[in-house]
Coordinates of C-alpha atoms in Angstrom, one line a residue:
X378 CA -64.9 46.0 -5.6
X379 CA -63.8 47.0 -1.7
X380 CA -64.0 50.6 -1.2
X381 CA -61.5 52.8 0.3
X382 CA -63.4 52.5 3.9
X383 CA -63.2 49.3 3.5
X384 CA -59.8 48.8 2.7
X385 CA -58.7 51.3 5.1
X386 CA -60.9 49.5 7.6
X387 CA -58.8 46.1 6.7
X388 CA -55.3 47.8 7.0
X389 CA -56.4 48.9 10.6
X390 CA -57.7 45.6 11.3
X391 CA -54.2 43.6 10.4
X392 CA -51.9 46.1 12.1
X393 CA -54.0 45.8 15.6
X394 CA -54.2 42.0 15.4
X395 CA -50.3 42.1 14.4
X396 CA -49.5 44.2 17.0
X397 CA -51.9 42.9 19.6
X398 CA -49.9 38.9 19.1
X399 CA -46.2 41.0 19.3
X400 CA -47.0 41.2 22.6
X401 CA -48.7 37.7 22.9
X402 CA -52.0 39.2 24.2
X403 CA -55.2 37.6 24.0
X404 CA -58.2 39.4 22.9
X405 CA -59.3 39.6 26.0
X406 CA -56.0 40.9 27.6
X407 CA -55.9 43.5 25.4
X408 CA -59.6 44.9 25.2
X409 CA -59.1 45.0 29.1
X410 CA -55.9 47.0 28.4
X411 CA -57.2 49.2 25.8
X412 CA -60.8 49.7 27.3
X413 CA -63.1 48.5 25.3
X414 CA -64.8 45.7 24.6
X415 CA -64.0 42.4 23.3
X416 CA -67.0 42.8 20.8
X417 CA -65.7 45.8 18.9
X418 CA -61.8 44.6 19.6
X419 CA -63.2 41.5 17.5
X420 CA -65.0 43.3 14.6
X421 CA -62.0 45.8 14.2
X422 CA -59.6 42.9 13.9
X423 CA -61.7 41.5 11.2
X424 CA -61.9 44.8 9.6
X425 CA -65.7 44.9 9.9
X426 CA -66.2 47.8 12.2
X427 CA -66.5 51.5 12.1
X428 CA -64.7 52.4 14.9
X429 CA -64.7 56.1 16.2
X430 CA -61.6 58.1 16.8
X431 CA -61.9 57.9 20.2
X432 CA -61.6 54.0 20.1
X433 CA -58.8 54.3 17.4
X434 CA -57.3 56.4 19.9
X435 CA -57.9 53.7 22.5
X436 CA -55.9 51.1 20.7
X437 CA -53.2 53.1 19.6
X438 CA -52.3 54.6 22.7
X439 CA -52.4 50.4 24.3
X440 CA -50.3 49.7 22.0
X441 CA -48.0 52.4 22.0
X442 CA -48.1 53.4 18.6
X443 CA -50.2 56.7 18.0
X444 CA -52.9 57.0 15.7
X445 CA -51.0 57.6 12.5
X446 CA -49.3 54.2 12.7
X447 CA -52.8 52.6 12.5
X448 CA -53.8 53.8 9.1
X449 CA -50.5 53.5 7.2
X450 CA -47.8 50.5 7.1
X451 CA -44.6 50.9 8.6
X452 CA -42.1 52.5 6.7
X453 CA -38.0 52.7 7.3
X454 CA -38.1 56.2 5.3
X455 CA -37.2 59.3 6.9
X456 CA -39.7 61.9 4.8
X457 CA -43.6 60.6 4.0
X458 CA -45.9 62.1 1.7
X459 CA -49.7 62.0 1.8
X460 CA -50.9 62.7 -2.0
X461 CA -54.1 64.8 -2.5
X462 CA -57.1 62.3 -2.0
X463 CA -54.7 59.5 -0.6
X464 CA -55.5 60.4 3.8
X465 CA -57.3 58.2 6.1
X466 CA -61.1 59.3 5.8
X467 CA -61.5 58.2 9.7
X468 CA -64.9 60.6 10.4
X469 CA -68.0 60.9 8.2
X470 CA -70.8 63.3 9.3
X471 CA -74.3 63.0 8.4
X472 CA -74.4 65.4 5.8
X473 CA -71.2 65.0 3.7
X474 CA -68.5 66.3 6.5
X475 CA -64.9 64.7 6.5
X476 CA -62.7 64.2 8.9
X477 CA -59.5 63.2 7.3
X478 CA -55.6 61.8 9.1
X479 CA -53.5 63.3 6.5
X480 CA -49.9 63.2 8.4
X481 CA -48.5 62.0 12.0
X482 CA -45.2 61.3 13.7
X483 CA -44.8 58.0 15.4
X484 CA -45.1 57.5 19.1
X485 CA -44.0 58.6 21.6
X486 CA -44.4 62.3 20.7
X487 CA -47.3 61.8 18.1
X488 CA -48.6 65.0 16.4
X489 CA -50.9 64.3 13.7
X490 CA -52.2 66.6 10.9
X491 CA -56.0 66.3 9.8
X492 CA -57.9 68.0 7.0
X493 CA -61.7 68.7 8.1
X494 CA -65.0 69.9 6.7
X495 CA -68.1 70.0 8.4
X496 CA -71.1 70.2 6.3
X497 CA -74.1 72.8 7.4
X498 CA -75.8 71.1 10.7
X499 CA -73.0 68.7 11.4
X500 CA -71.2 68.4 15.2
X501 CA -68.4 66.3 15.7
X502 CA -68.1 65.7 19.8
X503 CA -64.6 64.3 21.0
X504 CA -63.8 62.6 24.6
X505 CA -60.7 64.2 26.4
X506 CA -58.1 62.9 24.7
X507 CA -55.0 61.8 27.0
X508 CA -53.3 64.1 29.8
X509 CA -51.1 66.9 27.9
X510 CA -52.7 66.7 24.5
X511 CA -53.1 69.6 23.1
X512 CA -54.6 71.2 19.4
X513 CA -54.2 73.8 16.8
X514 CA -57.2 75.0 14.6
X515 CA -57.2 77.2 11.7
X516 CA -60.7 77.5 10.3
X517 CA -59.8 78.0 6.5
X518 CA -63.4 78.7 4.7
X519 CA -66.8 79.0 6.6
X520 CA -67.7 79.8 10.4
X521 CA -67.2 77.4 12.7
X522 CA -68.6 77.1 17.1
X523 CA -65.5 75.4 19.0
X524 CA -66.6 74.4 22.2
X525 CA -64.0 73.6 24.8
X526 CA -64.6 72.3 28.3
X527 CA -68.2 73.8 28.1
X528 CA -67.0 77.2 26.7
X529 CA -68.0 78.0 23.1
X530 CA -65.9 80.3 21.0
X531 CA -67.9 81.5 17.0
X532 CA -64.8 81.1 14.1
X533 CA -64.7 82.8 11.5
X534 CA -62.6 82.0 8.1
X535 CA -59.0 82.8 8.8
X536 CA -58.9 82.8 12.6
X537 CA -57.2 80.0 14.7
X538 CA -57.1 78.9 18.3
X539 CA -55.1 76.5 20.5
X540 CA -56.4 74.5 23.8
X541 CA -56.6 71.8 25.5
X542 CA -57.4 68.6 23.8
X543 CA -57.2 66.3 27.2
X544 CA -60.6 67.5 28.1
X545 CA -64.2 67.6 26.3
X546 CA -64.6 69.4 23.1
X547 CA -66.2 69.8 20.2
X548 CA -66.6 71.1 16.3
X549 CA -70.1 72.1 15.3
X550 CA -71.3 74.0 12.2
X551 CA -74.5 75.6 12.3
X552 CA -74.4 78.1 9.0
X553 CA -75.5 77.4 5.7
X554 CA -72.0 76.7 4.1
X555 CA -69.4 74.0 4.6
X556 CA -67.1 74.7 7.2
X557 CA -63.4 73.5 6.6
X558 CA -60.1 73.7 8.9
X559 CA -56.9 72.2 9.4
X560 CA -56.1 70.5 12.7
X561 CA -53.0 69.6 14.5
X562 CA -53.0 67.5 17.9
X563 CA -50.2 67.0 19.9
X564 CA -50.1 63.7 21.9
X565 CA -47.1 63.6 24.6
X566 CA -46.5 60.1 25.6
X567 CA -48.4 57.6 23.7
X568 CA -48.5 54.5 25.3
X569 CA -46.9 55.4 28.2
X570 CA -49.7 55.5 30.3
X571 CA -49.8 51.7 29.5
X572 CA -46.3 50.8 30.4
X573 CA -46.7 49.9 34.0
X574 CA -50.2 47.8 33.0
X575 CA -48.4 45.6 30.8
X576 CA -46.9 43.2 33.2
X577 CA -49.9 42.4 34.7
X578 CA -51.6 41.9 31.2
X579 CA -49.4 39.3 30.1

């Protein structure tokens, strides 16, 4: 019996190769594109990788579509609902930690909702997302270190922050209880970036 990694893993795969022969790109056209390589554009295809956010982030931004449309099919409804237990596990720490996609608009102005935890001991490092992306944090339970552009700012449950998600940052928790916290990202332009690449891709 497939698990829900692996399914989820599957319903990423089909959407990028769908997507990826919309625009009659070859694999190699569009690693090149995305920037990364042909290997992993392969095994997430087939639905046999793990791919990080960052390279999830990769792909949806070459293809224009933001991250949320990556994890759920296309749908013509106006209003979506994410049931309890139903989001897109997309980040497993070490110990137990989740980081879960539980809501997003499309592209071009993506903003996406996740639900995190972060087990005692567990980091999760991020690359700079794109240019203008920016985040929301509200630490709900635990304490959490938020360290932005090499500055580090010490959470506790029930405060929030904003900054800049288009530079280096990360989420680290190094108490003895489980750190959760909502997040929202704002992405400005998905795909954009891409446009003018295109018609030398194809």
């Amino acid at each position: 019996m497939e698990t829900s990694a692996e399914l989820l893993a599957q319903t990423i795969g089909a959407r990028v190769k769908n997507e990826r022969k919309k625009h009659e790109w070859t694999l190699d056209q569009f690693a090149e594109l995305a920037g990364i390589s042909r290997r992993m554009l392969v095994n997430v295809e087939q639905g046999t990788a793990n791919p990080s956010v960052s390279i999830l982030l990769k792909l949806s931004d070459a293809l224009g579509l933001g991250l949320p449309a990556l994890v759920e099919p296309p749908e013509a409804r106006r209003s979506r609902i994410t049931r309890a237990g139903d989001g897109a596990t997309l980040w497993t720490g070490p110990n137990g930690g989740r980081g879960v996609l539980m809501a997003g608009t499309d592209a071009p102005e993506v903003v996406e909702l996740w639900d995190w935890s972060l087990a005692p001991g567990e980091r999760h490092q991020s690359e700079a997302h794109a240019e203008g992306t920016r985040e929301l944090l509200h630490l709900l339970k635990g304490s959490l270190a938020v360290e932005v552009d090499g500055q580090i700012h010490e959470l506790k449950a029930g405060d929030a922050m904003s900054f800049h998600g288009d530079t280096a940052h990360s989420y680290s928790n190094t108490h003895k209880t489980t750190a959760t916290f909502s997040l929202c990202v704002y992405e400005p332009g998905v795909g954009h970036a891409h446009k003018s690449e295109i018609t030398h891709v194809k």
